Amino acid sequence: MYFPKGDHSDDILEEARQGEVLDYQSRVKAGGRQYYIESYGCQMNFSDSEIVASILAQEGLSSTKDISSADFVFLNTCSIREKAEDTVRNRLKEIQAYKKKNQNLKVGVLGCMAERLKSKFLEEEKLVDLVVGPDAYRDLPSLLDQVDSGEKGVNVYLSREETYADISPLRLDSNGVCAFISIMRGCDNMCSFCVVPFTRGRERSRDLYSIVAEAKDLFQQGFREVTLLGQNVDSYKWTNPESNELIDFSMLLEQVALVNPDLRIRFSTSHPKDITDEVLHVIAKYDNICNYIHLPVQSGNSRILKLMNRTYDRDWYLNRVDAIYKIIPDCAISSDMIAGFCSESDEEHQDTLSIMEYANYSYAYMFAYSERPGTLAAKKLKDDIPEEIKKQRLSEIIRLQRQLSYMHNLKDVGQTYKVLIEGNSKKSEDEFKGRNSQNKMIIFPKNNMLKAGDYVNVKIISASSATLTGQIVD
Ligand code: SAH
Ligand code: SF4
Ligand code: F3S
């Protein structure tokens, strides 16, 4: 059963009227309770909130964007850096004020921070009623019953199998054009700095057919772009129980590309150790698979990469970059970098700057190293780079990336790109925004014949380090 995009209670009632879900109408009428949800961290968490929304809809709960009219507040949290957790703690303080006004308001913490802190959360933050880890969302209905009866609810069980394959996400805050599809969960890589294997558990891949069905369904609803999500999409592996055929990421990508040539495919995140030439050839073969790869390097130095347990070295990464530009010449590559990892010397930091130039990233997410409790690095390595040095290295990385992005964008001036219109630009109702295959955001004056979800050719007339502006051409 699929709940269409947008919001929510009307859709549920409509489905009920059509007789698909017989008891919804009565449940919604009897309860009519509303929840407010905020998601932090990665796209995975945003996508999980849509699974949570679907599960809550089946309980007759509808979402509201107005926190003061909510019966439940859910924060879908992130633990990736200390700052991410601080943000959630601060938000909980603000939510305390709403709980004072509405004694019945229940507060649930979901996601990675819930998984990391488990029931400790209930001790540390008295206002929290519910703690639910990323693999336990199916248990939300019974946890909500528990909370209704005045108890606190906790489920942080991590599963080896859960992929929520049969749950059709209820699209939240959707522009009706772009959607996420989760293709796998968890991570088995154990990068020494990273908390994800502990908060999301073991890697498991979702049934190919359920992924293709979700893509088809989205296309039929008018969506024109899907992003396939996983911590390491290149290690997607699913065995068809009937034929015993092993499906890898290149095969999955091809199957999703075949759904419709007008459905654009993106994917994230690619891991340098696992991205194969087959995947690159499939990207090159299909016009609707975007020429954009997010390939986080983390560091450009082989000794640091070894300490990070990334399982590739500088040469391996350079070889993957060469392969990408050879097989997909107009591909854009983006990256993640960590400044000031344990024992990193200034020369080793310079290696990160030089690999950025070599790879010519169009975009990057850049971070100062933040030690996370329980990780291999926290156990075995000393977080010995002083904060000011981390900051200084980070600002050098940011400065260089700004230049690289600007140069990358300048090269686009004069070119014409096929752009998928996502909606109005933030600044003006007279302008559209949309992205090209290389994931560059392009702003251009409207033409009234066109609407969100349409493709249009746009000639680029100017560039900044963040955006391109252009004009529609025939
Ligand atoms: N699965 C993805 C990354 C997921 S986390 C991959 O392997 O690339 C997103 C990014 O957060 C990472 O790429 C890394 O750059 C950053 N990150 C993770 N742990 C961190 C930490 N302890 N301190 C600083 N940055 C971190
Ligand atoms: Fe974390 Fe590494 Fe897994 Fe990415 S691949 S989620 S950085 S452990
Ligand atoms: Fe954060 Fe968890 Fe994603 S730690 S980055 S929300 S997988």
PDB file of N, CA and C in Angstrom, residues 357-442:
ATOM      1  N   GLU A 357      43.015  19.008  -5.562  1.00  0.00           N
ATOM      2  CA  GLU A 357      43.289  19.651  -6.858  1.00  0.00           C
ATOM      3  C   GLU A 357      43.326  18.631  -7.977  1.00  0.00           C
ATOM      4  N   TYR A 358      43.967  17.487  -7.689  1.00  0.00           N
ATOM      5  CA  TYR A 358      44.065  16.442  -8.710  1.00  0.00           C
ATOM      6  C   TYR A 358      42.666  15.974  -9.129  1.00  0.00           C
ATOM      7  N   ALA A 359      41.838  15.726  -8.127  1.00  0.00           N
ATOM      8  CA  ALA A 359      40.497  15.183  -8.430  1.00  0.00           C
ATOM      9  C   ALA A 359      39.578  16.264  -9.000  1.00  0.00           C
ATOM     10  N   ASN A 360      39.933  17.525  -8.782  1.00  0.00           N
ATOM     11  CA  ASN A 360      39.141  18.650  -9.279  1.00  0.00           C
ATOM     12  C   ASN A 360      37.672  18.532  -8.854  1.00  0.00           C
ATOM     13  N   TYR A 361      37.484  18.443  -7.524  1.00  0.00           N
ATOM     14  CA  TYR A 361      36.125  18.274  -7.012  1.00  0.00           C
ATOM     15  C   TYR A 361      35.239  19.456  -7.383  1.00  0.00           C
ATOM     16  N   SER A 362      33.998  19.149  -7.752  1.00  0.00           N
ATOM     17  CA  SER A 362      33.046  20.225  -8.025  1.00  0.00           C
ATOM     18  C   SER A 362      32.459  20.747  -6.719  1.00  0.00           C
ATOM     19  N   TYR A 363      32.503  19.897  -5.685  1.00  0.00           N
ATOM     20  CA  TYR A 363      31.856  20.252  -4.432  1.00  0.00           C
ATOM     21  C   TYR A 363      32.442  19.372  -3.342  1.00  0.00           C
ATOM     22  N   ALA A 364      32.393  19.827  -2.071  1.00  0.00           N
ATOM     23  CA  ALA A 364      32.858  18.951  -0.992  1.00  0.00           C
ATOM     24  C   ALA A 364      32.205  19.307   0.334  1.00  0.00           C
ATOM     25  N   TYR A 365      32.083  18.293   1.168  1.00  0.00           N
ATOM     26  CA  TYR A 365      31.650  18.470   2.564  1.00  0.00           C
ATOM     27  C   TYR A 365      32.917  18.327   3.400  1.00  0.00           C
ATOM     28  N   MET A 366      33.179  19.325   4.249  1.00  0.00           N
ATOM     29  CA  MET A 366      34.476  19.379   4.915  1.00  0.00           C
ATOM     30  C   MET A 366      34.297  19.485   6.426  1.00  0.00           C
ATOM     31  N   PHE A 367      35.077  18.686   7.167  1.00  0.00           N
ATOM     32  CA  PHE A 367      34.862  18.596   8.612  1.00  0.00           C
ATOM     33  C   PHE A 367      36.185  18.598   9.356  1.00  0.00           C
ATOM     34  N   ALA A 368      36.133  19.108  10.616  1.00  0.00           N
ATOM     35  CA  ALA A 368      37.256  18.901  11.534  1.00  0.00           C
ATOM     36  C   ALA A 368      36.997  17.573  12.239  1.00  0.00           C
ATOM     37  N   TYR A 369      38.056  16.816  12.488  1.00  0.00           N
ATOM     38  CA  TYR A 369      37.876  15.519  13.135  1.00  0.00           C
ATOM     39  C   TYR A 369      37.250  15.692  14.516  1.00  0.00           C
ATOM     40  N   SER A 370      36.259  14.859  14.786  1.00  0.00           N
ATOM     41  CA  SER A 370      35.577  14.880  16.073  1.00  0.00           C
ATOM     42  C   SER A 370      35.563  13.450  16.611  1.00  0.00           C
ATOM     43  N   GLU A 371      36.248  13.231  17.717  1.00  0.00           N
ATOM     44  CA  GLU A 371      36.340  11.857  18.235  1.00  0.00           C
ATOM     45  C   GLU A 371      34.978  11.370  18.722  1.00  0.00           C
ATOM     46  N   ARG A 372      34.609  10.174  18.324  1.00  0.00           N
ATOM     47  CA  ARG A 372      33.317   9.606  18.731  1.00  0.00           C
ATOM     48  C   ARG A 372      33.528   8.418  19.656  1.00  0.00           C
ATOM     49  N   PRO A 373      32.871   8.433  20.805  1.00  0.00           N
ATOM     50  CA  PRO A 373      33.053   7.347  21.767  1.00  0.00           C
ATOM     51  C   PRO A 373      32.764   5.982  21.151  1.00  0.00           C
ATOM     52  N   GLY A 374      33.581   5.015  21.492  1.00  0.00           N
ATOM     53  CA  GLY A 374      33.330   3.636  21.047  1.00  0.00           C
ATOM     54  C   GLY A 374      33.963   3.281  19.714  1.00  0.00           C
ATOM     55  N   THR A 375      34.384   4.282  18.945  1.00  0.00           N
ATOM     56  CA  THR A 375      34.970   3.970  17.624  1.00  0.00           C
ATOM     57  C   THR A 375      36.393   3.412  17.792  1.00  0.00           C
ATOM     58  N   LEU A 376      36.906   2.795  16.731  1.00  0.00           N
ATOM     59  CA  LEU A 376      38.256   2.247  16.794  1.00  0.00           C
ATOM     60  C   LEU A 376      39.274   3.336  17.104  1.00  0.00           C
ATOM     61  N   ALA A 377      39.097   4.518  16.487  1.00  0.00           N
ATOM     62  CA  ALA A 377      40.046   5.615  16.720  1.00  0.00           C
ATOM     63  C   ALA A 377      40.003   6.060  18.181  1.00  0.00           C
ATOM     64  N   ALA A 378      38.809   6.122  18.749  1.00  0.00           N
ATOM     65  CA  ALA A 378      38.691   6.549  20.152  1.00  0.00           C
ATOM     66  C   ALA A 378      39.398   5.547  21.059  1.00  0.00           C
ATOM     67  N   LYS A 379      39.357   4.269  20.679  1.00  0.00           N
ATOM     68  CA  LYS A 379      39.967   3.240  21.527  1.00  0.00           C
ATOM     69  C   LYS A 379      41.473   3.173  21.350  1.00  0.00           C
ATOM     70  N   LYS A 380      41.929   3.370  20.095  1.00  0.00           N
ATOM     71  CA  LYS A 380      43.336   3.039  19.816  1.00  0.00           C
ATOM     72  C   LYS A 380      44.230   4.238  19.528  1.00  0.00           C
ATOM     73  N   LEU A 381      43.648   5.378  19.106  1.00  0.00           N
ATOM     74  CA  LEU A 381      44.485   6.492  18.667  1.00  0.00           C
ATOM     75  C   LEU A 381      44.239   7.718  19.538  1.00  0.00           C
ATOM     76  N   LYS A 382      45.279   8.563  19.624  1.00  0.00           N
ATOM     77  CA  LYS A 382      45.136   9.773  20.439  1.00  0.00           C
ATOM     78  C   LYS A 382      44.613  10.911  19.564  1.00  0.00           C
ATOM     79  N   ASP A 383      43.585  11.581  20.032  1.00  0.00           N
ATOM     80  CA  ASP A 383      43.029  12.755  19.341  1.00  0.00           C
ATOM     81  C   ASP A 383      43.950  13.930  19.693  1.00  0.00           C
ATOM     82  N   ASP A 384      45.123  13.970  19.014  1.00  0.00           N
ATOM     83  CA  ASP A 384      46.209  14.821  19.500  1.00  0.00           C
ATOM     84  C   ASP A 384      46.445  16.089  18.681  1.00  0.00           C
ATOM     85  N   ILE A 385      45.582  16.367  17.711  1.00  0.00           N
ATOM     86  CA  ILE A 385      45.783  17.612  16.953  1.00  0.00           C
ATOM     87  C   ILE A 385      44.978  18.725  17.653  1.00  0.00           C
ATOM     88  N   PRO A 386      45.674  19.777  18.110  1.00  0.00           N
ATOM     89  CA  PRO A 386      44.959  20.839  18.836  1.00  0.00           C
ATOM     90  C   PRO A 386      43.834  21.449  17.994  1.00  0.00           C
ATOM     91  N   GLU A 387      42.782  21.862  18.684  1.00  0.00           N
ATOM     92  CA  GLU A 387      41.594  22.418  18.004  1.00  0.00           C
ATOM     93  C   GLU A 387      41.952  23.524  17.011  1.00  0.00           C
ATOM     94  N   GLU A 388      42.892  24.454  17.425  1.00  0.00           N
ATOM     95  CA  GLU A 388      43.193  25.573  16.488  1.00  0.00           C
ATOM     96  C   GLU A 388      43.819  25.053  15.201  1.00  0.00           C
ATOM     97  N   ILE A 389      44.649  24.011  15.330  1.00  0.00           N
ATOM     98  CA  ILE A 389      45.286  23.478  14.112  1.00  0.00           C
ATOM     99  C   ILE A 389      44.243  22.793  13.238  1.00  0.00           C
ATOM    100  N   LYS A 390      43.346  22.039  13.869  1.00  0.00           N
ATOM    101  CA  LYS A 390      42.268  21.412  13.084  1.00  0.00           C
ATOM    102  C   LYS A 390      41.503  22.491  12.317  1.00  0.00           C
ATOM    103  N   LYS A 391      41.176  23.567  13.042  1.00  0.00           N
ATOM    104  CA  LYS A 391      40.391  24.652  12.414  1.00  0.00           C
ATOM    105  C   LYS A 391      41.152  25.299  11.278  1.00  0.00           C
ATOM    106  N   GLN A 392      42.448  25.514  11.518  1.00  0.00           N
ATOM    107  CA  GLN A 392      43.278  26.166  10.488  1.00  0.00           C
ATOM    108  C   GLN A 392      43.357  25.290   9.235  1.00  0.00           C
ATOM    109  N   ARG A 393      43.576  23.982   9.446  1.00  0.00           N
ATOM    110  CA  ARG A 393      43.634  23.066   8.289  1.00  0.00           C
ATOM    111  C   ARG A 393      42.282  23.013   7.578  1.00  0.00           C
ATOM    112  N   LEU A 394      41.224  22.989   8.384  1.00  0.00           N
ATOM    113  CA  LEU A 394      39.890  22.947   7.779  1.00  0.00           C
ATOM    114  C   LEU A 394      39.653  24.197   6.937  1.00  0.00           C
ATOM    115  N   SER A 395      40.078  25.357   7.452  1.00  0.00           N
ATOM    116  CA  SER A 395      39.800  26.568   6.671  1.00  0.00           C
ATOM    117  C   SER A 395      40.624  26.593   5.383  1.00  0.00           C
ATOM    118  N   GLU A 396      41.827  25.987   5.414  1.00  0.00           N
ATOM    119  CA  GLU A 396      42.603  25.883   4.158  1.00  0.00           C
ATOM    120  C   GLU A 396      41.881  24.985   3.152  1.00  0.00           C
ATOM    121  N   ILE A 397      41.328  23.905   3.670  1.00  0.00           N
ATOM    122  CA  ILE A 397      40.581  22.977   2.802  1.00  0.00           C
ATOM    123  C   ILE A 397      39.361  23.694   2.211  1.00  0.00           C
ATOM    124  N   ILE A 398      38.662  24.436   3.061  1.00  0.00           N
ATOM    125  CA  ILE A 398      37.448  25.130   2.597  1.00  0.00           C
ATOM    126  C   ILE A 398      37.805  26.193   1.554  1.00  0.00           C
ATOM    127  N   ARG A 399      38.895  26.928   1.836  1.00  0.00           N
ATOM    128  CA  ARG A 399      39.311  27.984   0.894  1.00  0.00           C
ATOM    129  C   ARG A 399      39.649  27.388  -0.475  1.00  0.00           C
ATOM    130  N   LEU A 400      40.414  26.292  -0.450  1.00  0.00           N
ATOM    131  CA  LEU A 400      40.788  25.654  -1.715  1.00  0.00           C
ATOM    132  C   LEU A 400      39.540  25.142  -2.449  1.00  0.00           C
ATOM    133  N   GLN A 401      38.620  24.517  -1.696  1.00  0.00           N
ATOM    134  CA  GLN A 401      37.439  23.965  -2.367  1.00  0.00           C
ATOM    135  C   GLN A 401      36.598  25.073  -2.995  1.00  0.00           C
ATOM    136  N   ARG A 402      36.543  26.223  -2.305  1.00  0.00           N
ATOM    137  CA  ARG A 402      35.779  27.333  -2.882  1.00  0.00           C
ATOM    138  C   ARG A 402      36.350  27.725  -4.243  1.00  0.00           C
ATOM    139  N   GLN A 403      37.696  27.771  -4.306  1.00  0.00           N
ATOM    140  CA  GLN A 403      38.334  28.095  -5.603  1.00  0.00           C
ATOM    141  C   GLN A 403      38.048  27.026  -6.650  1.00  0.00           C
ATOM    142  N   LEU A 404      38.184  25.763  -6.224  1.00  0.00           N
ATOM    143  CA  LEU A 404      37.967  24.670  -7.180  1.00  0.00           C
ATOM    144  C   LEU A 404      36.532  24.692  -7.701  1.00  0.00           C
ATOM    145  N   SER A 405      35.572  24.918  -6.784  1.00  0.00           N
ATOM    146  CA  SER A 405      34.160  24.947  -7.207  1.00  0.00           C
ATOM    147  C   SER A 405      33.931  26.101  -8.173  1.00  0.00           C
ATOM    148  N   TYR A 406      34.565  27.243  -7.876  1.00  0.00           N
ATOM    149  CA  TYR A 406      34.378  28.408  -8.738  1.00  0.00           C
ATOM    150  C   TYR A 406      34.940  28.134 -10.138  1.00  0.00           C
ATOM    151  N   MET A 407      36.152  27.569 -10.180  1.00  0.00           N
ATOM    152  CA  MET A 407      36.767  27.263 -11.483  1.00  0.00           C
ATOM    153  C   MET A 407      35.928  26.229 -12.237  1.00  0.00           C
ATOM    154  N   HIS A 408      35.457  25.230 -11.500  1.00  0.00           N
ATOM    155  CA  HIS A 408      34.627  24.175 -12.088  1.00  0.00           C
ATOM    156  C   HIS A 408      33.375  24.803 -12.703  1.00  0.00           C
ATOM    157  N   ASN A 409      32.760  25.728 -11.964  1.00  0.00           N
ATOM    158  CA  ASN A 409      31.527  26.370 -12.441  1.00  0.00           C
ATOM    159  C   ASN A 409      31.799  27.324 -13.610  1.00  0.00           C
ATOM    160  N   LEU A 410      32.944  28.014 -13.534  1.00  0.00           N
ATOM    161  CA  LEU A 410      33.277  28.948 -14.629  1.00  0.00           C
ATOM    162  C   LEU A 410      33.365  28.229 -15.969  1.00  0.00           C
ATOM    163  N   LYS A 411      33.873  26.990 -15.917  1.00  0.00           N
ATOM    164  CA  LYS A 411      34.002  26.196 -17.158  1.00  0.00           C
ATOM    165  C   LYS A 411      32.647  25.911 -17.789  1.00  0.00           C
ATOM    166  N   ASP A 412      31.590  26.003 -16.998  1.00  0.00           N
ATOM    167  CA  ASP A 412      30.242  25.708 -17.524  1.00  0.00           C
ATOM    168  C   ASP A 412      29.637  26.897 -18.273  1.00  0.00           C
ATOM    169  N   VAL A 413      30.206  28.086 -18.073  1.00  0.00           N
ATOM    170  CA  VAL A 413      29.629  29.267 -18.720  1.00  0.00           C
ATOM    171  C   VAL A 413      29.736  29.106 -20.238  1.00  0.00           C
ATOM    172  N   GLY A 414      28.610  29.336 -20.905  1.00  0.00           N
ATOM    173  CA  GLY A 414      28.587  29.169 -22.368  1.00  0.00           C
ATOM    174  C   GLY A 414      28.060  27.799 -22.790  1.00  0.00           C
ATOM    175  N   GLN A 415      28.081  26.831 -21.850  1.00  0.00           N
ATOM    176  CA  GLN A 415      27.575  25.484 -22.172  1.00  0.00           C
ATOM    177  C   GLN A 415      26.055  25.447 -22.022  1.00  0.00           C
ATOM    178  N   THR A 416      25.431  24.485 -22.700  1.00  0.00           N
ATOM    179  CA  THR A 416      23.989  24.280 -22.541  1.00  0.00           C
ATOM    180  C   THR A 416      23.754  22.919 -21.897  1.00  0.00           C
ATOM    181  N   TYR A 417      22.899  22.899 -20.863  1.00  0.00           N
ATOM    182  CA  TYR A 417      22.646  21.663 -20.124  1.00  0.00           C
ATOM    183  C   TYR A 417      21.163  21.350 -20.069  1.00  0.00           C
ATOM    184  N   LYS A 418      20.883  20.038 -20.019  1.00  0.00           N
ATOM    185  CA  LYS A 418      19.514  19.596 -19.782  1.00  0.00           C
ATOM    186  C   LYS A 418      19.265  19.676 -18.274  1.00  0.00           C
ATOM    187  N   VAL A 419      18.256  20.462 -17.907  1.00  0.00           N
ATOM    188  CA  VAL A 419      17.996  20.726 -16.490  1.00  0.00           C
ATOM    189  C   VAL A 419      16.616  20.183 -16.120  1.00  0.00           C
ATOM    190  N   LEU A 420      16.540  19.520 -14.978  1.00  0.00           N
ATOM    191  CA  LEU A 420      15.240  19.084 -14.455  1.00  0.00           C
ATOM    192  C   LEU A 420      14.727  20.168 -13.501  1.00  0.00           C
ATOM    193  N   ILE A 421      13.571  20.747 -13.826  1.00  0.00           N
ATOM    194  CA  ILE A 421      13.048  21.858 -13.015  1.00  0.00           C
ATOM    195  C   ILE A 421      12.513  21.312 -11.687  1.00  0.00           C
ATOM    196  N   GLU A 422      13.025  21.865 -10.578  1.00  0.00           N
ATOM    197  CA  GLU A 422      12.588  21.399  -9.252  1.00  0.00           C
ATOM    198  C   GLU A 422      11.561  22.320  -8.610  1.00  0.00           C
ATOM    199  N   GLY A 423      11.432  23.547  -9.133  1.00  0.00           N
ATOM    200  CA  GLY A 423      10.465  24.485  -8.551  1.00  0.00           C
ATOM    201  C   GLY A 423      10.973  25.903  -8.667  1.00  0.00           C
ATOM    202  N   ASN A 424      10.329  26.809  -7.904  1.00  0.00           N
ATOM    203  CA  ASN A 424      10.764  28.201  -7.926  1.00  0.00           C
ATOM    204  C   ASN A 424      12.104  28.344  -7.218  1.00  0.00           C
ATOM    205  N   SER A 425      12.895  29.304  -7.654  1.00  0.00           N
ATOM    206  CA  SER A 425      14.139  29.585  -6.933  1.00  0.00           C
ATOM    207  C   SER A 425      13.774  30.202  -5.586  1.00  0.00           C
ATOM    208  N   LYS A 426      14.721  30.104  -4.649  1.00  0.00           N
ATOM    209  CA  LYS A 426      14.423  30.626  -3.304  1.00  0.00           C
ATOM    210  C   LYS A 426      14.124  32.118  -3.348  1.00  0.00           C
ATOM    211  N   LYS A 427      14.858  32.819  -4.229  1.00  0.00           N
ATOM    212  CA  LYS A 427      14.803  34.282  -4.195  1.00  0.00           C
ATOM    213  C   LYS A 427      13.598  34.868  -4.913  1.00  0.00           C
ATOM    214  N   SER A 428      13.152  34.192  -6.002  1.00  0.00           N
ATOM    215  CA  SER A 428      12.149  34.866  -6.814  1.00  0.00           C
ATOM    216  C   SER A 428      11.148  33.890  -7.424  1.00  0.00           C
ATOM    217  N   GLU A 429       9.892  34.317  -7.445  1.00  0.00           N
ATOM    218  CA  GLU A 429       8.837  33.510  -8.075  1.00  0.00           C
ATOM    219  C   GLU A 429       8.939  33.573  -9.596  1.00  0.00           C
ATOM    220  N   ASP A 430       9.759  34.481 -10.093  1.00  0.00           N
ATOM    221  CA  ASP A 430       9.906  34.616 -11.541  1.00  0.00           C
ATOM    222  C   ASP A 430      11.024  33.741 -12.095  1.00  0.00           C
ATOM    223  N   GLU A 431      11.687  33.009 -11.162  1.00  0.00           N
ATOM    224  CA  GLU A 431      12.803  32.161 -11.606  1.00  0.00           C
ATOM    225  C   GLU A 431      12.575  30.711 -11.186  1.00  0.00           C
ATOM    226  N   PHE A 432      13.056  29.814 -12.021  1.00  0.00           N
ATOM    227  CA  PHE A 432      13.071  28.390 -11.668  1.00  0.00           C
ATOM    228  C   PHE A 432      14.439  28.021 -11.133  1.00  0.00           C
ATOM    229  N   LYS A 433      14.454  26.922 -10.340  1.00  0.00           N
ATOM    230  CA  LYS A 433      15.738  26.300 -10.027  1.00  0.00           C
ATOM    231  C   LYS A 433      15.684  24.845 -10.469  1.00  0.00           C
ATOM    232  N   GLY A 434      16.837  24.319 -10.835  1.00  0.00           N
ATOM    233  CA  GLY A 434      16.912  22.913 -11.227  1.00  0.00           C
ATOM    234  C   GLY A 434      18.367  22.529 -11.318  1.00  0.00           C
ATOM    235  N   ARG A 435      18.632  21.225 -11.498  1.00  0.00           N
ATOM    236  CA  ARG A 435      20.024  20.791 -11.575  1.00  0.00           C
ATOM    237  C   ARG A 435      20.311  20.111 -12.911  1.00  0.00           C
ATOM    238  N   ASN A 436      21.572  20.198 -13.302  1.00  0.00           N
ATOM    239  CA  ASN A 436      21.996  19.448 -14.478  1.00  0.00           C
ATOM    240  C   ASN A 436      22.466  18.073 -14.022  1.00  0.00           C
ATOM    241  N   SER A 437      22.881  17.257 -14.972  1.00  0.00           N
ATOM    242  CA  SER A 437      23.323  15.902 -14.653  1.00  0.00           C
ATOM    243  C   SER A 437      24.454  15.916 -13.619  1.00  0.00           C
ATOM    244  N   GLN A 438      25.332  16.923 -13.708  1.00  0.00           N
ATOM    245  CA  GLN A 438      26.498  17.015 -12.818  1.00  0.00           C
ATOM    246  C   GLN A 438      26.138  17.532 -11.430  1.00  0.00           C
ATOM    247  N   ASN A 439      24.864  17.649 -11.144  1.00  0.00           N
ATOM    248  CA  ASN A 439      24.364  18.065  -9.821  1.00  0.00           C
ATOM    249  C   ASN A 439      24.613  19.539  -9.516  1.00  0.00           C
ATOM    250  N   LYS A 440      24.800  20.349 -10.542  1.00  0.00           N
ATOM    251  CA  LYS A 440      24.973  21.790 -10.296  1.00  0.00           C
ATOM    252  C   LYS A 440      23.611  22.462 -10.258  1.00  0.00           C
ATOM    253  N   MET A 441      23.409  23.298  -9.275  1.00  0.00           N
ATOM    254  CA  MET A 441      22.143  24.038  -9.167  1.00  0.00           C
ATOM    255  C   MET A 441      22.181  25.213 -10.149  1.00  0.00           C
ATOM    256  N   ILE A 442      21.121  25.335 -10.933  1.00  0.00           N
ATOM    257  CA  ILE A 442      21.071  26.377 -11.962  1.00  0.00           C
ATOM    258  C   ILE A 442      19.781  27.191 -11.780  1.00  0.00           C
TER     259      ILE A 442
END
